[in-house]
XYZ file of C-alpha atoms in Angstrom:
520
model
C -0.250 0.022 -0.079
C 1.894 2.566 0.819
C 4.228 2.070 -2.031
C 1.521 2.852 -4.080
C 0.914 5.551 -2.233
C 4.133 7.074 -2.454
C 4.117 6.614 -6.082
C 0.582 8.149 -6.976
C 1.822 12.175 -7.055
C 5.167 10.419 -9.722
C 1.979 9.029 -11.680
C 0.053 12.141 -11.604
C 1.963 14.750 -12.641
C 2.991 12.437 -15.607
C -0.604 12.174 -16.322
C 0.068 16.142 -16.161
C 2.814 16.415 -18.194
C 0.550 13.925 -20.738
C -1.623 15.904 -21.442
C -0.161 18.477 -21.037
C 1.173 18.073 -24.074
C -1.651 16.811 -25.896
C -3.730 19.555 -25.170
C -0.148 22.404 -26.034
C -0.287 20.246 -29.473
C -3.662 20.138 -30.268
C -3.761 24.282 -30.102
C -0.262 24.454 -32.109
C -2.834 22.246 -34.237
C -5.564 24.005 -34.654
C -3.621 27.128 -34.933
C -1.895 26.064 -37.373
C -4.877 25.152 -39.526
C -6.803 28.494 -37.988
C -3.989 31.269 -40.518
C -4.255 29.100 -43.583
C -6.614 31.174 -45.765
C -9.674 29.285 -47.439
C -10.231 29.074 -51.119
C -13.584 29.000 -53.177
C -13.796 27.781 -55.942
C -16.347 28.935 -58.476
C -16.296 26.436 -62.090
C -19.426 27.575 -64.725
C -20.018 25.785 -67.770
C -18.795 26.273 -70.609
C -18.181 30.116 -70.145
C -15.995 32.011 -73.229
C -13.401 34.837 -72.713
C -11.152 35.343 -75.715
C -9.153 38.890 -74.255
C -7.230 37.448 -71.394
C -8.225 35.018 -69.112
C -6.954 31.828 -68.986
C -6.259 27.778 -71.728
C -7.620 25.343 -70.571
C -5.642 21.452 -71.590
C -8.590 20.156 -72.974
C -12.341 22.562 -74.673
C -14.631 19.548 -72.785
C -16.206 19.591 -69.918
C -15.418 16.315 -68.805
C -11.305 16.529 -69.306
C -11.340 19.626 -68.930
C -12.835 18.994 -65.072
C -10.287 15.905 -65.008
C -7.532 18.606 -65.717
C -8.626 20.938 -63.240
C -9.339 18.750 -59.976
C -6.020 16.099 -60.924
C -3.093 18.591 -62.237
C -2.290 17.269 -65.385
C -2.908 16.790 -68.842
C -5.788 14.393 -70.751
C -2.711 11.980 -71.649
C -1.449 11.608 -67.891
C -5.153 11.563 -66.532
C -6.819 9.364 -69.167
C -10.387 11.037 -69.431
C -9.903 11.815 -73.383
C -14.213 12.268 -73.338
C -17.662 12.804 -71.731
C -18.178 9.396 -72.289
C -17.937 6.086 -69.289
C -16.105 4.417 -72.100
C -13.459 7.843 -72.716
C -12.877 7.459 -68.439
C -15.230 10.521 -67.791
C -15.809 9.245 -64.137
C -15.208 5.173 -64.461
C -14.555 3.467 -61.408
C -10.515 3.668 -63.504
C -11.157 7.478 -62.859
C -11.878 6.877 -59.287
C -8.883 4.546 -58.824
C -6.578 5.874 -60.202
C -7.406 9.111 -59.974
C -9.996 10.232 -57.065
C -6.949 9.363 -54.267
C -4.248 12.220 -56.138
C -7.325 15.576 -57.150
C -6.248 17.989 -55.197
C -9.525 17.928 -52.470
C -8.283 14.708 -51.264
C -4.891 15.931 -51.111
C -5.965 19.672 -48.951
C -8.114 17.090 -46.980
C -5.517 14.084 -46.060
C -2.314 16.523 -45.201
C -3.314 19.950 -44.743
C -6.029 19.688 -42.770
C -9.108 21.575 -44.233
C -13.085 20.037 -44.632
C -14.297 20.635 -48.519
C -17.202 21.176 -49.583
C -18.959 19.669 -53.091
C -21.407 21.023 -54.195
C -22.916 21.315 -58.951
C -21.827 19.074 -61.213
C -18.206 17.237 -60.412
C -17.788 14.845 -63.770
C -20.634 14.440 -66.801
C -20.953 10.275 -66.203
C -21.164 11.266 -62.625
C -23.495 8.833 -60.605
C -24.319 6.301 -64.136
C -24.954 3.033 -62.126
C -21.831 1.175 -64.336
C -20.063 3.267 -62.953
C -21.218 3.040 -58.216
C -23.932 5.055 -58.942
C -24.453 8.409 -56.331
C -23.972 6.844 -54.296
C -20.185 7.038 -54.802
C -19.257 10.170 -52.912
C -15.215 10.670 -54.569
C -12.584 11.114 -52.308
C -11.861 14.614 -51.410
C -15.189 15.888 -49.914
C -16.360 16.229 -46.175
C -19.783 17.555 -47.147
C -20.463 15.965 -50.657
C -23.350 17.621 -53.249
C -23.054 16.322 -56.357
C -25.317 16.316 -59.871
C -26.118 13.171 -61.224
C -24.611 13.814 -65.901
C -24.829 16.475 -67.320
C -25.907 19.968 -67.150
C -29.500 20.787 -66.031
C -30.805 23.305 -64.098
C -35.032 21.144 -63.039
C -35.685 17.751 -63.267
C -32.441 16.815 -61.767
C -31.017 14.677 -58.588
C -28.479 15.250 -56.498
C -26.128 13.118 -54.542
C -26.106 14.442 -51.186
C -23.587 12.695 -49.135
C -24.296 9.194 -51.090
C -28.081 9.318 -50.888
C -30.168 10.510 -53.882
C -31.929 13.697 -53.182
C -35.224 13.967 -56.436
C -35.825 17.757 -58.205
C -39.079 19.050 -59.908
C -39.322 22.018 -62.294
C -40.646 23.967 -59.135
C -38.628 27.082 -59.300
C -38.404 28.028 -55.668
C -37.426 24.618 -54.431
C -35.578 23.073 -57.779
C -33.434 25.943 -59.337
C -29.933 23.930 -59.597
C -28.166 27.278 -59.814
C -30.020 28.815 -56.454
C -29.827 25.573 -54.864
C -25.973 25.734 -54.593
C -25.720 28.767 -53.853
C -28.507 27.748 -50.582
C -26.429 24.952 -49.228
C -22.718 27.333 -49.810
C -24.485 29.764 -47.890
C -25.491 26.772 -45.530
C -22.227 25.814 -45.444
C -20.100 29.103 -44.815
C -22.909 29.280 -42.391
C -22.658 25.926 -39.600
C -19.055 24.768 -41.132
C -16.608 24.415 -38.149
C -14.776 27.896 -37.037
C -11.435 25.841 -35.873
C -10.524 24.825 -39.726
C -9.886 26.410 -43.157
C -11.883 25.224 -46.013
C -11.545 24.781 -49.430
C -16.002 25.141 -51.246
C -16.164 24.114 -54.729
C -19.303 25.148 -56.484
C -19.734 23.720 -59.878
C -22.751 25.591 -61.790
C -24.873 24.393 -64.650
C -24.887 27.864 -65.813
C -24.433 28.667 -69.288
C -23.960 25.433 -70.593
C -27.043 24.163 -72.179
C -30.186 23.991 -72.475
C -29.621 27.182 -70.974
C -32.717 27.917 -68.382
C -32.925 31.674 -66.906
C -34.604 31.769 -64.173
C -38.225 33.723 -64.175
C -37.288 36.988 -62.885
C -34.529 37.604 -66.140
C -36.088 35.463 -68.601
C -36.600 38.205 -70.394
C -33.798 40.485 -70.162
C -30.846 41.396 -73.084
C -33.808 41.375 -75.300
C -31.715 42.674 -77.999
C -28.378 40.724 -77.397
C -26.557 39.195 -80.592
C -23.937 36.811 -80.701
C -20.423 39.067 -80.591
C -19.844 39.643 -84.837
C -16.027 39.416 -84.423
C -14.499 39.475 -87.756
C -13.972 35.629 -87.598
C -18.055 35.397 -87.648
C -19.808 33.677 -90.937
C -16.648 32.982 -92.490
C -15.798 30.027 -94.519
C -12.817 28.422 -92.712
C -11.201 27.835 -95.788
C -7.148 26.924 -94.481
C -8.627 24.463 -91.528
C -9.369 21.031 -90.912
C -12.000 19.776 -93.660
C -14.163 20.203 -90.086
C -14.695 23.140 -89.516
C -13.954 23.809 -94.168
C -17.228 21.570 -94.408
C -19.499 24.029 -92.547
C -21.991 26.207 -95.203
C -20.928 29.646 -95.292
C -23.299 32.302 -95.022
C -24.840 30.478 -92.339
C -28.773 29.854 -93.024
C -31.117 32.564 -91.314
C -31.975 29.675 -88.471
C -28.330 29.294 -87.459
C -28.569 32.850 -86.589
C -31.425 32.871 -85.347
C -30.457 29.405 -82.650
C -26.988 31.218 -82.286
C -28.129 34.644 -81.424
C -31.105 33.472 -78.677
C -29.314 30.543 -77.591
C -26.576 33.334 -75.919
C -28.817 35.171 -74.830
C -30.043 32.693 -72.573
C -26.690 32.202 -71.680
C -26.805 35.516 -70.179
C -29.493 35.102 -67.953
C -28.362 32.283 -66.946
C -25.487 33.559 -65.921
C -27.645 36.295 -63.498
C -28.168 33.859 -61.651
C -24.340 32.790 -61.138
C -23.711 37.017 -60.279
C -26.699 36.583 -57.047
C -24.414 33.293 -55.737
C -21.175 35.512 -56.234
C -22.537 38.451 -54.417
C -23.984 36.147 -51.443
C -21.172 33.605 -50.860
C -18.891 37.210 -50.603
C -21.187 38.980 -48.709
C -21.533 35.540 -46.521
C -17.673 35.474 -45.749
C -17.642 39.535 -44.575
C -20.368 39.377 -42.099
C -17.993 35.931 -40.946
C -15.028 38.215 -40.930
C -13.424 36.015 -43.525
C -13.266 37.241 -46.236
C -9.855 38.868 -45.964
C -8.624 35.537 -45.180
C -9.956 33.924 -48.613
C -9.344 33.222 -51.697
C -12.580 33.704 -54.584
C -11.453 31.624 -57.763
C -13.797 32.446 -61.146
C -12.873 30.453 -63.810
C -14.840 27.888 -66.181
C -14.479 23.807 -67.541
C -13.930 25.483 -71.706
C -15.175 27.876 -74.005
C -18.167 28.138 -76.431
C -18.277 29.263 -80.018
C -20.556 31.426 -81.590
C -20.863 31.093 -84.990
C -17.162 31.742 -85.290
C -15.853 29.947 -88.838
C -20.195 29.538 -89.109
C -19.509 26.680 -86.792
C -23.089 27.735 -84.995
C -22.325 26.420 -81.518
C -20.217 24.398 -79.425
C -17.019 24.005 -78.368
C -14.477 21.227 -78.688
C -11.814 23.101 -81.470
C -8.613 24.182 -80.630
C -9.746 28.304 -81.690
C -9.285 31.029 -78.643
C -13.016 31.000 -78.417
C -12.813 27.207 -77.413
C -9.854 27.316 -75.196
C -10.368 30.616 -73.281
C -12.526 30.408 -70.680
C -12.747 33.642 -67.566
C -10.434 34.162 -64.779
C -10.986 36.260 -61.725
C -8.725 35.820 -58.739
C -9.174 37.824 -55.574
C -7.636 37.072 -51.960
C -4.074 37.709 -49.573
C -1.609 40.130 -51.206
C -3.641 40.035 -54.663
C -3.290 43.928 -55.723
C -6.768 45.078 -56.739
C -7.119 45.437 -60.508
C -4.155 44.242 -61.478
C -3.903 41.807 -64.959
C -0.810 39.604 -66.026
C 0.666 39.014 -69.056
C 2.136 35.610 -68.520
C -0.121 33.064 -69.549
C -1.454 30.645 -67.047
C -3.683 26.829 -67.481
C -6.453 25.084 -65.563
C -3.503 22.145 -65.167
C -1.911 24.787 -62.471
C -5.052 24.897 -60.476
C -4.814 22.430 -58.578
C -0.920 22.959 -57.442
C -1.703 26.751 -56.752
C -4.518 25.395 -53.945
C -1.969 24.111 -52.670
C 0.588 26.182 -52.551
C -2.167 28.409 -51.128
C -2.996 26.303 -48.476
C 1.007 25.377 -47.451
C 0.740 22.334 -49.141
C 4.324 21.523 -51.113
C 3.258 21.493 -54.555
C 6.372 19.174 -55.771
C 5.181 15.955 -53.472
C 2.956 15.465 -56.394
C 3.136 14.355 -59.816
C 0.578 17.409 -61.652
C 2.240 18.587 -64.805
C 0.595 22.479 -63.675
C 2.489 24.605 -61.823
C 1.225 27.188 -58.972
C 0.862 30.504 -60.192
C 0.854 31.861 -56.643
C 3.449 34.163 -57.125
C 2.048 35.414 -60.065
C -0.666 36.874 -58.352
C 1.918 38.254 -55.925
C 3.724 40.335 -58.152
C 6.770 38.438 -57.160
C 7.754 35.981 -60.629
C 10.254 36.312 -62.365
C 8.997 36.365 -66.035
C 11.009 35.463 -67.178
C 10.945 31.769 -65.639
C 7.585 31.538 -67.270
C 6.799 29.091 -68.632
C 5.537 29.808 -72.369
C 4.158 26.783 -73.790
C 1.741 24.408 -73.234
C -0.855 21.979 -74.528
C -4.342 21.406 -75.645
C -5.443 17.682 -76.759
C -8.707 16.550 -78.340
C -9.521 13.454 -78.849
C -13.143 13.842 -81.427
C -15.477 11.682 -81.339
C -18.024 10.686 -84.531
C -20.996 7.805 -84.496
C -20.671 4.346 -86.773
C -24.023 5.719 -88.037
C -24.197 7.952 -90.820
C -25.698 11.310 -89.112
C -29.780 11.903 -90.356
C -28.878 15.372 -91.016
C -25.976 15.540 -93.158
C -25.986 11.933 -94.763
C -24.081 12.554 -97.620
C -20.888 13.337 -94.818
C -21.333 9.306 -93.970
C -20.249 7.713 -90.664
C -17.408 9.085 -88.157
C -18.820 12.367 -87.610
C -21.825 13.691 -84.758
C -23.267 17.067 -83.431
C -24.807 17.767 -86.040
C -26.881 20.708 -87.123
C -29.912 20.550 -89.203
C -27.888 22.424 -91.786
C -25.344 19.847 -91.889
C -23.458 21.421 -90.255
C -21.558 19.471 -87.658
C -19.463 20.346 -85.003
C -17.707 17.059 -84.416
C -15.989 13.492 -85.891
C -13.659 11.173 -85.063
C -10.808 12.146 -86.829
C -11.259 16.136 -85.192
C -8.166 14.399 -82.716
C -5.602 17.368 -82.436
C -3.185 18.212 -80.453
C -1.761 22.087 -79.828
C 1.310 23.445 -78.252
C 0.514 27.207 -76.882
C 3.374 29.767 -76.894
C 2.862 33.018 -74.708
C 6.407 35.350 -74.579
C 7.917 38.405 -75.426
C 8.582 37.087 -78.015
C 5.948 35.361 -79.217
C 2.579 34.269 -79.354
C 1.855 31.312 -81.430
C 0.143 28.460 -81.361
C 0.718 24.641 -83.793
C -1.523 22.329 -84.036
C -1.493 19.034 -85.761
C -4.457 16.679 -86.262
C -4.965 12.547 -85.776
C -5.925 12.449 -89.721
C -5.171 10.856 -93.386
C -3.695 14.865 -94.154
C -1.527 15.179 -91.247
C -2.922 18.314 -91.562
C -1.057 21.972 -89.936
C -2.146 24.557 -89.064
C -0.135 27.399 -87.246
C -1.038 30.993 -85.887
C 0.716 34.284 -85.159
C -1.915 35.095 -83.069
C -0.383 38.775 -82.237
C -0.888 40.082 -85.862
C -4.085 37.059 -86.781
C -5.224 37.557 -83.256
C -8.676 35.852 -84.859
C -6.914 32.698 -86.039
C -7.516 33.692 -89.842
C -5.041 32.971 -91.912
C -3.874 29.512 -91.356
C 0.074 29.372 -91.548
C 1.234 26.412 -92.136
C 2.430 25.664 -95.626
C 4.677 30.220 -96.136
C 6.026 29.768 -92.101
C 9.344 28.789 -91.843
C 10.780 25.459 -91.971
C 12.999 25.740 -88.673
C 10.575 27.962 -87.229
C 7.391 24.676 -87.807
C 10.676 21.745 -86.748
C 11.304 23.563 -83.102
C 7.198 23.969 -82.804
C 6.519 20.481 -83.751
C 9.439 19.684 -81.511
C 8.315 21.225 -78.510
C 4.452 19.354 -79.330
C 5.620 15.735 -78.993
C 8.015 16.783 -76.230
C 4.308 17.079 -74.168
C 2.667 15.311 -75.960
C 4.986 12.149 -73.242
C 5.537 15.172 -70.790
C 4.548 13.804 -67.530
C 4.713 15.934 -63.574
C 8.351 18.861 -63.997
C 8.981 17.963 -67.767
C 5.633 19.538 -68.627
C 6.648 22.713 -67.460
C 10.689 23.076 -69.098
C 10.846 24.067 -72.594
C 13.173 21.364 -73.070
C 15.973 21.481 -75.175
C 15.976 21.452 -78.882
C 18.044 19.499 -80.727
C 19.069 20.898 -84.172
C 19.396 17.598 -85.908
C 15.579 17.381 -85.762
C 13.223 16.946 -88.465
C 9.687 18.248 -88.726
C 7.725 15.330 -89.172
C 3.601 15.360 -87.933
C 3.836 11.836 -88.721
C 5.691 11.105 -85.659
C 2.644 13.023 -83.727
C 0.150 10.418 -83.376
C 2.504 7.170 -84.041
C 1.496 5.587 -80.673
C -2.609 6.354 -80.989
C -3.480 4.314 -83.589
C -4.946 1.593 -81.757
C -7.124 3.980 -79.883
C -8.368 6.131 -82.817
C -9.059 1.617 -83.859
C -10.742 1.277 -80.318
C -13.107 4.786 -81.062
C -14.239 4.024 -84.288
C -14.733 0.269 -83.201
C -17.530 1.353 -80.759
């Protein structure tokens, strides 16, 4: 008994010291988390911008969204189109890529609470890939839209449980539903951990259904009549050349009305942004929060007589808005340095204090660009754009004379996509050069080259007149980018003077995939 009494004070002292150490450690961890910035990412759907903005790795929803989440080019995350067979939200994607997305890293290693609401990937919720019961890794709070963009009559996965919505505006209009859920998250989340919130709206994707209070706005608005509007792309890929010029009156009326509807749907996105900013301000969190606004891909409306869609290599389809505010970012500033959607993940991880070099991401953080501390001479000047065309094995009823292999065809027989609308481009943005070089995987091995400085609307294809040395260098750089991974995607590489220009080599290792798509 005496030995027990003698040792008891020592034991209590040890317990007290241990508890104190644990509490102190927890306080340190909480304090470290508490001072990290919050991040809000608002992602729209099919919102284009030509002047300014950010470039995308692919001009199509699912590959582009996969690039945002993983920080990788399509040839590394292997999402090639919007189908389950194209790896869009497939079980293979879930196993190999979802554990490595930047939200998963934020949650697991940076102490962030994470919230997602809206469109994820086009095939999310497909029964063959786990249905809406599947909640991707990395999200504490999950509100995922089943399949593609809708405004009414859809199903949401709320933390893995289906919730159906109908056609009542006050209860079901998706942009407003996402707004209210985002505000609820901001109101009831933990105040002791930083947060990452991603809100992915349907707007301004088709079917372009505006909220009732906005359905009469912009009555006189028309799609921009830029120099490349309703002109024939005579020196471009055959898919562009097949467009009818001038467009029919019905096509022009269709695209103008679609343009108005797209703007109307964006008014609800304006409401979303305003309400989120005000809620952060009321809670005293705005000054410690980065807010990022962007889109998954661009959209063309009449350029080169193509009525409505994306999927093309031109600036209208591959450039999207990018607006950011947050700590240490001066207001009313822009940058001429080129950033891409594969850079969003690395940048957000950098904002959170996570070591981006630990990842296998192809993109690079542009946080130093936002803070004005980057040396422009060391910034990447070249990046990659990739797209794999889709088509049908049977002729489209709207365009029987074109035969099989085309898709997204309008009644006046203008098709927006085809099997051999498969291309890769290197886009160069530097003080000495503003160029685009593209090669197609088709029988012609068609090449398009544009000097964006003197030809911002890409009216003149220079492929047959440009200096051979320039062609060789860009062809060489494109081949390097198409085989790059991680750090090698961010370095320019060394040009070998013995290199010979040969676009036939670009897609030689991808013919098996092309054949598989044709049989699908």
